[in-house]
Amino acid sequence: MTSTDASESVGESIGSVQKTVPHRVIVHPLVLLSSVDHYYRVSKDTKKRVVGVLLGEVRKGVVDITNSFAVPFEEDEGSGGIWFLDHNFCENMFAMFKKVNARENIVGWYSSGPRLRAADASIHELFRRYTPQPVLVIIDVTAKEQHHEIPTKAYVAVPPAGSDRAAANSDAAVAFQHVSAEIGALEAEEVGVEHLLRDVKDTAQSSLAQHVRAKLSSLNALESHLREALQYAERVAAGQLPPNSEILALLQDVFNVAPLAAAGSVAVKGNDAMLAIYLSALLRSTVALHSLINNKLEYRLDSEQAAGTTDAKDAKHETSNDTKDASKPTDVK
């Protein structure tokens, strides 16, 4: 495929993408796996970041990112304005992906970040050649479990307030606005992720230890989110932030579904759940101990039988030797 054909394919895809500013981004697990693999193949143990193209669909301001691919990218770490992105490679790769799935279009680009950089504005303007409203997703490829946050942050470019038309067309006038990002998956993707997690699970730990670890991680994440909600409510009450009706409605829903802590229902439900886990672990240990005792008894019986058989063979052999000696004639001089 020539570069001209790829450019025409990209141009056709631009017309099919909605021109509304996205307000929500859904990232599928395949994109996360591909970006992490890209980083560990190219920039592991370095300070360099990797850049790739995001593919998906845009429906009513919601960007559904279902696939991605890596692109060659280099930048001067000392000067944020010097960078290189192979857009010919990008167009050829997209043309091949278009043959596999015609519904997937270029919806933006991803970066391993871990934060916004000076060259992001000019790179974002380059992707306007492929989609009118590209999204930038910064994927934290080194995220740890104790962070308790999703490893993605999504941004869209908007002109700064008060800028004129001439300034809005320049790269320097572009400002990034944060949009809601979440992790979503189809049923087939959920099954694949579950199988992947099952393979990478630590087999040295018992199921009880894994349950306790998962409960502890969930409680730490809940505490972190509650502290964040408390800080937001305090800042709204102090007049530092304007009130948001959607956030306040979600907080009210949280209070409505929360159990009555004063009645001790949380402790009762928690104790009931942990009791079942404890009894199951105790039963498993008892069964394992019983099997060990049976195994030792069987081994002892087999050893005794083998020893008795050996003694019987030795006695029989000695008896046959004595009989032979008695039957021999004695020489008389």
Coordinates of C-alpha atoms in Angstrom, one line a residue:
M1 CA 0.0 0.0 0.0
T2 CA 1.4 3.4 -0.9
S3 CA 1.4 6.5 1.3
T4 CA -1.2 8.2 -0.9
D5 CA -3.7 5.4 -0.4
A6 CA -3.1 5.4 3.3
S7 CA -3.6 9.1 3.5
E8 CA -6.9 8.8 1.5
S9 CA -8.0 6.1 4.0
V10 CA -7.2 8.3 6.9
G11 CA -9.1 11.2 5.3
E12 CA -12.2 9.1 4.9
S13 CA -12.0 8.1 8.5
I14 CA -11.9 11.7 9.6
G15 CA -15.2 12.4 8.0
S16 CA -16.9 9.5 9.8
V17 CA -15.8 10.7 13.3
Q18 CA -18.1 13.0 15.2
K19 CA -16.7 16.5 15.8
T20 CA -18.2 17.0 19.3
V21 CA -15.7 17.5 22.2
P22 CA -15.4 14.2 24.1
H23 CA -16.5 14.2 27.7
R24 CA -15.8 10.6 28.6
V25 CA -13.2 8.0 27.6
I26 CA -13.5 4.2 28.0
V27 CA -10.2 2.3 27.7
H28 CA -10.3 -1.4 27.1
P29 CA -7.8 -3.9 28.6
L30 CA -6.1 -4.7 25.3
V31 CA -5.0 -1.1 25.0
L32 CA -3.4 -1.3 28.5
L33 CA -1.6 -4.5 27.7
S34 CA -0.3 -3.2 24.4
S35 CA 1.0 0.0 25.9
V36 CA 2.8 -1.8 28.7
D37 CA 4.3 -4.3 26.2
H38 CA 5.4 -1.3 24.0
Y39 CA 7.1 0.4 27.0
Y40 CA 8.9 -2.7 28.2
R41 CA 10.1 -3.5 24.7
V42 CA 11.4 0.0 23.9
S43 CA 12.0 2.1 27.0
K44 CA 12.4 -0.2 30.0
D45 CA 14.8 1.1 32.7
T46 CA 15.1 4.5 30.9
K47 CA 13.4 7.9 31.3
K48 CA 12.1 7.8 27.7
R49 CA 8.4 7.6 27.0
V50 CA 6.6 5.7 24.3
V51 CA 3.9 7.0 22.1
G52 CA 1.2 5.2 20.2
V53 CA -2.1 5.6 18.3
L54 CA -5.5 4.9 19.8
L55 CA -8.3 3.2 17.7
G56 CA -11.9 3.1 18.5
E57 CA -15.3 4.8 18.0
V58 CA -16.9 8.0 19.2
R59 CA -20.6 8.0 20.1
K60 CA -22.3 11.1 21.5
G61 CA -19.1 12.5 23.1
V62 CA -18.0 9.1 24.5
V63 CA -14.8 7.7 23.1
D64 CA -14.6 3.9 23.2
I65 CA -10.9 2.9 22.8
T66 CA -10.8 -0.7 21.8
N67 CA -7.3 -1.1 20.1
S68 CA -4.0 0.6 19.7
F69 CA -0.6 0.3 18.0
A70 CA 2.9 1.6 18.6
V71 CA 4.6 4.2 16.4
P72 CA 8.3 5.2 16.2
F73 CA 8.8 8.2 18.4
E74 CA 11.9 10.1 19.5
E75 CA 12.3 13.4 21.4
D76 CA 15.1 15.5 22.9
E77 CA 14.7 15.3 26.6
G78 CA 16.6 18.5 27.1
S79 CA 14.4 20.5 24.7
G80 CA 10.7 19.8 24.7
G81 CA 10.2 21.3 21.2
I82 CA 12.3 18.8 19.3
W83 CA 10.6 15.5 18.6
F84 CA 10.0 13.0 15.7
L85 CA 6.9 10.9 15.0
D86 CA 6.8 8.7 11.9
H87 CA 3.4 9.7 10.5
N88 CA 3.9 7.7 7.3
F89 CA 4.2 4.5 9.5
C90 CA 1.1 5.6 11.4
E91 CA -0.9 6.0 8.2
N92 CA 0.2 2.7 6.8
M93 CA -0.5 0.8 10.0
F94 CA -4.0 2.4 10.3
A95 CA -4.8 1.4 6.7
M96 CA -4.0 -2.2 7.6
F97 CA -6.1 -2.1 10.8
K98 CA -8.9 -0.6 8.8
K99 CA -9.0 -3.7 6.6
V100 CA -9.4 -5.9 9.7
N101 CA -12.1 -3.7 11.4
A102 CA -13.7 -1.0 9.4
R103 CA -15.4 0.5 12.4
E104 CA -12.2 1.4 14.2
N105 CA -11.0 4.9 13.5
I106 CA -8.1 7.0 14.9
V107 CA -9.5 8.7 18.0
G108 CA -6.3 10.0 19.6
W109 CA -2.9 8.9 20.9
Y110 CA -1.4 7.6 24.1
S111 CA 1.8 8.4 26.0
S112 CA 3.5 6.6 28.9
G113 CA 3.9 10.0 30.6
P114 CA 3.8 9.9 33.5
R115 CA 2.7 13.5 33.1
L116 CA 2.1 16.1 30.4
R117 CA 5.1 17.4 28.6
A118 CA 6.0 20.5 26.6
A119 CA 5.8 18.7 23.2
D120 CA 2.3 17.3 23.9
A121 CA 0.6 20.3 22.4
S122 CA 2.3 20.1 19.1
I123 CA 2.0 16.3 18.9
H124 CA -1.8 16.7 19.6
E125 CA -2.1 19.2 16.8
L126 CA -0.5 16.6 14.5
F127 CA -3.2 14.1 15.3
R128 CA -5.8 16.6 14.2
R129 CA -4.9 15.5 10.7
Y130 CA -6.5 12.1 11.5
T131 CA -9.4 13.1 13.8
P132 CA -11.0 16.5 14.6
Q133 CA -11.1 16.0 18.3
P134 CA -8.2 13.7 19.4
V135 CA -7.9 12.5 23.0
L136 CA -4.6 12.1 24.8
V137 CA -4.5 9.2 27.3
I138 CA -1.5 9.1 29.6
I139 CA -1.1 5.5 30.7
D140 CA 1.0 4.8 33.9
V141 CA 2.9 1.7 32.8
T142 CA 4.6 1.4 36.2
A143 CA 1.5 1.7 38.4
K144 CA 1.7 -0.2 41.6
E145 CA -1.2 -2.0 43.4
Q146 CA -1.0 0.2 46.4
H147 CA -1.8 3.3 44.4
H148 CA -5.5 2.4 44.3
E149 CA -6.2 4.4 41.1
I150 CA -6.8 3.5 37.5
P151 CA -3.6 3.9 35.5
T152 CA -5.1 6.2 32.9
K153 CA -5.7 9.9 32.6
A154 CA -7.5 11.4 29.6
Y155 CA -7.2 14.9 28.2
V156 CA -8.7 16.9 25.3
A157 CA -7.3 20.1 23.8
V158 CA -9.3 23.3 24.2
P159 CA -8.4 26.9 23.4
P160 CA -7.7 28.9 26.5
A161 CA -10.3 31.4 27.6
G162 CA -9.9 34.9 26.1
S163 CA -7.7 33.8 23.3
D164 CA -8.3 35.3 19.8
R165 CA -8.8 33.2 16.7
A166 CA -5.2 33.7 15.5
A167 CA -3.8 32.6 18.8
A168 CA -6.1 29.7 19.0
N169 CA -4.6 28.2 15.8
S170 CA -1.1 28.1 17.3
D171 CA 0.2 25.2 19.3
A172 CA 1.1 27.4 22.3
A173 CA -2.5 28.4 22.7
V174 CA -3.7 24.9 23.2
A175 CA -4.7 23.9 26.8
F176 CA -5.4 20.4 27.9
Q177 CA -8.6 19.7 29.8
H178 CA -9.1 16.6 31.9
V179 CA -12.0 14.4 31.0
S180 CA -13.5 11.4 32.8
A181 CA -11.6 8.1 32.1
E182 CA -12.6 4.6 33.0
I183 CA -11.7 1.0 32.3
G184 CA -14.3 -1.0 30.3
A185 CA -14.3 -4.4 28.7
L186 CA -16.5 -6.7 26.7
E187 CA -17.5 -10.1 27.9
A188 CA -14.8 -11.9 25.9
E189 CA -12.2 -9.4 27.2
E190 CA -13.2 -10.0 30.8
V191 CA -12.7 -13.8 30.3
G192 CA -9.3 -13.2 28.8
V193 CA -8.2 -10.9 31.6
E194 CA -9.4 -13.5 34.2
H195 CA -7.4 -16.2 32.6
L196 CA -4.3 -13.9 32.4
L197 CA -4.7 -13.0 36.1
R198 CA -5.0 -16.7 37.0
D199 CA -1.7 -17.4 35.3
V200 CA 0.2 -14.6 37.0
K201 CA -1.2 -15.4 40.4
D202 CA 1.3 -16.3 43.1
T203 CA 0.8 -20.0 43.6
A204 CA 2.9 -20.0 46.8
Q205 CA 0.2 -18.2 48.7
S206 CA -2.9 -20.0 50.0
S207 CA -6.4 -19.0 49.0
L208 CA -7.0 -17.6 52.5
A209 CA -3.9 -15.3 52.2
Q210 CA -5.1 -14.1 48.7
H211 CA -8.6 -13.4 50.1
V212 CA -7.1 -11.4 53.0
R213 CA -4.8 -9.5 50.6
A214 CA -7.7 -8.6 48.3
K215 CA -9.8 -7.5 51.2
L216 CA -7.0 -5.3 52.6
S217 CA -6.4 -3.7 49.2
S218 CA -10.1 -3.0 48.8
L219 CA -10.3 -1.4 52.2
N220 CA -7.2 0.8 51.5
A221 CA -8.8 1.9 48.2
L222 CA -12.1 2.7 50.0
E223 CA -10.3 4.7 52.6
S224 CA -8.3 6.7 49.9
H225 CA -11.5 7.5 48.0
L226 CA -13.4 8.5 51.2
R227 CA -10.6 10.9 52.1
E228 CA -10.6 12.4 48.6
A229 CA -14.4 12.9 48.9
L230 CA -14.0 14.5 52.3
Q231 CA -11.4 16.9 51.0
Y232 CA -13.7 17.9 48.1
A233 CA -16.7 18.4 50.5
E234 CA -14.6 20.6 52.8
R235 CA -13.3 22.7 50.0
V236 CA -16.8 23.2 48.6
A237 CA -18.0 24.2 52.1
A238 CA -15.2 26.6 52.5
G239 CA -16.0 28.2 49.1
Q240 CA -12.8 27.2 47.4
L241 CA -14.6 25.1 44.8
P242 CA -18.0 25.6 43.2
P243 CA -20.5 22.9 44.1
N244 CA -21.2 20.2 41.5
S245 CA -24.7 18.8 41.5
E246 CA -23.6 15.5 39.9
I247 CA -20.9 14.8 42.5
L248 CA -23.2 15.8 45.4
A249 CA -25.8 13.4 44.0
L250 CA -23.3 10.6 43.9
L251 CA -22.2 11.3 47.5
Q252 CA -25.9 11.2 48.6
D253 CA -26.3 7.8 46.9
V254 CA -23.2 6.6 48.8
F255 CA -24.8 7.6 52.1
N256 CA -28.1 6.0 51.1
V257 CA -26.7 2.6 50.4
A258 CA -24.3 2.6 53.3
P259 CA -25.3 0.3 56.1
L260 CA -26.0 1.6 59.6
A261 CA -22.7 1.5 61.3
A262 CA -24.2 2.3 64.7
A263 CA -26.2 -0.9 64.7
G264 CA -23.1 -3.0 64.1
S265 CA -24.3 -4.4 60.8
V266 CA -20.9 -3.8 59.2
A267 CA -19.1 -5.9 61.8
V268 CA -21.8 -8.6 61.7
K269 CA -21.7 -9.0 58.0
G270 CA -17.9 -8.9 58.0
N271 CA -17.6 -11.5 60.7
D272 CA -20.1 -13.8 58.9
A273 CA -18.0 -13.6 55.7
M274 CA -14.7 -14.1 57.5
L275 CA -16.2 -17.0 59.5
A276 CA -17.0 -18.9 56.3
I277 CA -13.5 -18.3 55.0
Y278 CA -12.0 -19.4 58.3
L279 CA -14.1 -22.6 58.5
S280 CA -13.3 -23.5 54.9
A281 CA -9.6 -23.1 55.6
L282 CA -9.8 -25.1 58.8
L283 CA -11.7 -27.9 57.0
R284 CA -9.1 -28.0 54.2
S285 CA -6.3 -28.2 56.7
T286 CA -8.1 -31.1 58.6
V287 CA -8.6 -33.0 55.3
A288 CA -5.0 -32.5 54.4
L289 CA -3.8 -33.7 57.8
H290 CA -6.0 -36.7 57.5
S291 CA -4.6 -37.6 54.1
L292 CA -1.1 -37.2 55.5
I293 CA -1.8 -39.7 58.3
N294 CA -3.4 -42.2 55.9
N295 CA -0.4 -41.9 53.7
K296 CA 2.0 -42.6 56.5
L297 CA 0.0 -45.6 57.6
E298 CA 0.0 -47.0 54.1
Y299 CA 3.7 -46.4 53.8
R300 CA 4.3 -48.2 57.1
L301 CA 2.2 -51.2 56.2
D302 CA 4.0 -51.5 52.8
S303 CA 7.3 -51.3 54.5
E304 CA 6.4 -54.0 57.0
Q305 CA 5.0 -56.3 54.3
A306 CA 8.2 -55.8 52.2
A307 CA 10.4 -56.6 55.3
G308 CA 8.3 -59.7 56.1
T309 CA 8.6 -60.9 52.6
T310 CA 12.4 -60.4 52.7
D311 CA 12.7 -62.3 56.0
A312 CA 10.7 -65.2 54.6
K313 CA 12.9 -65.5 51.5
D314 CA 16.0 -65.4 53.7
A315 CA 14.7 -68.1 56.0
K316 CA 13.7 -70.3 53.0
H317 CA 17.1 -69.8 51.5
E318 CA 18.9 -70.8 54.7
T319 CA 16.6 -73.9 55.1
S320 CA 17.5 -75.1 51.6
N321 CA 21.2 -74.7 52.2
D322 CA 21.0 -76.8 55.5
T323 CA 19.1 -79.5 53.6
K324 CA 21.8 -79.7 50.9
D325 CA 24.6 -79.9 53.5
A326 CA 22.8 -82.8 55.3
S327 CA 22.3 -84.8 52.1
K328 CA 26.0 -84.7 51.1
P329 CA 27.9 -88.1 51.9
T330 CA 30.6 -87.9 54.6
D331 CA 34.1 -89.2 53.8
V332 CA 35.4 -91.9 56.2
K333 CA 39.1 -92.5 56.4

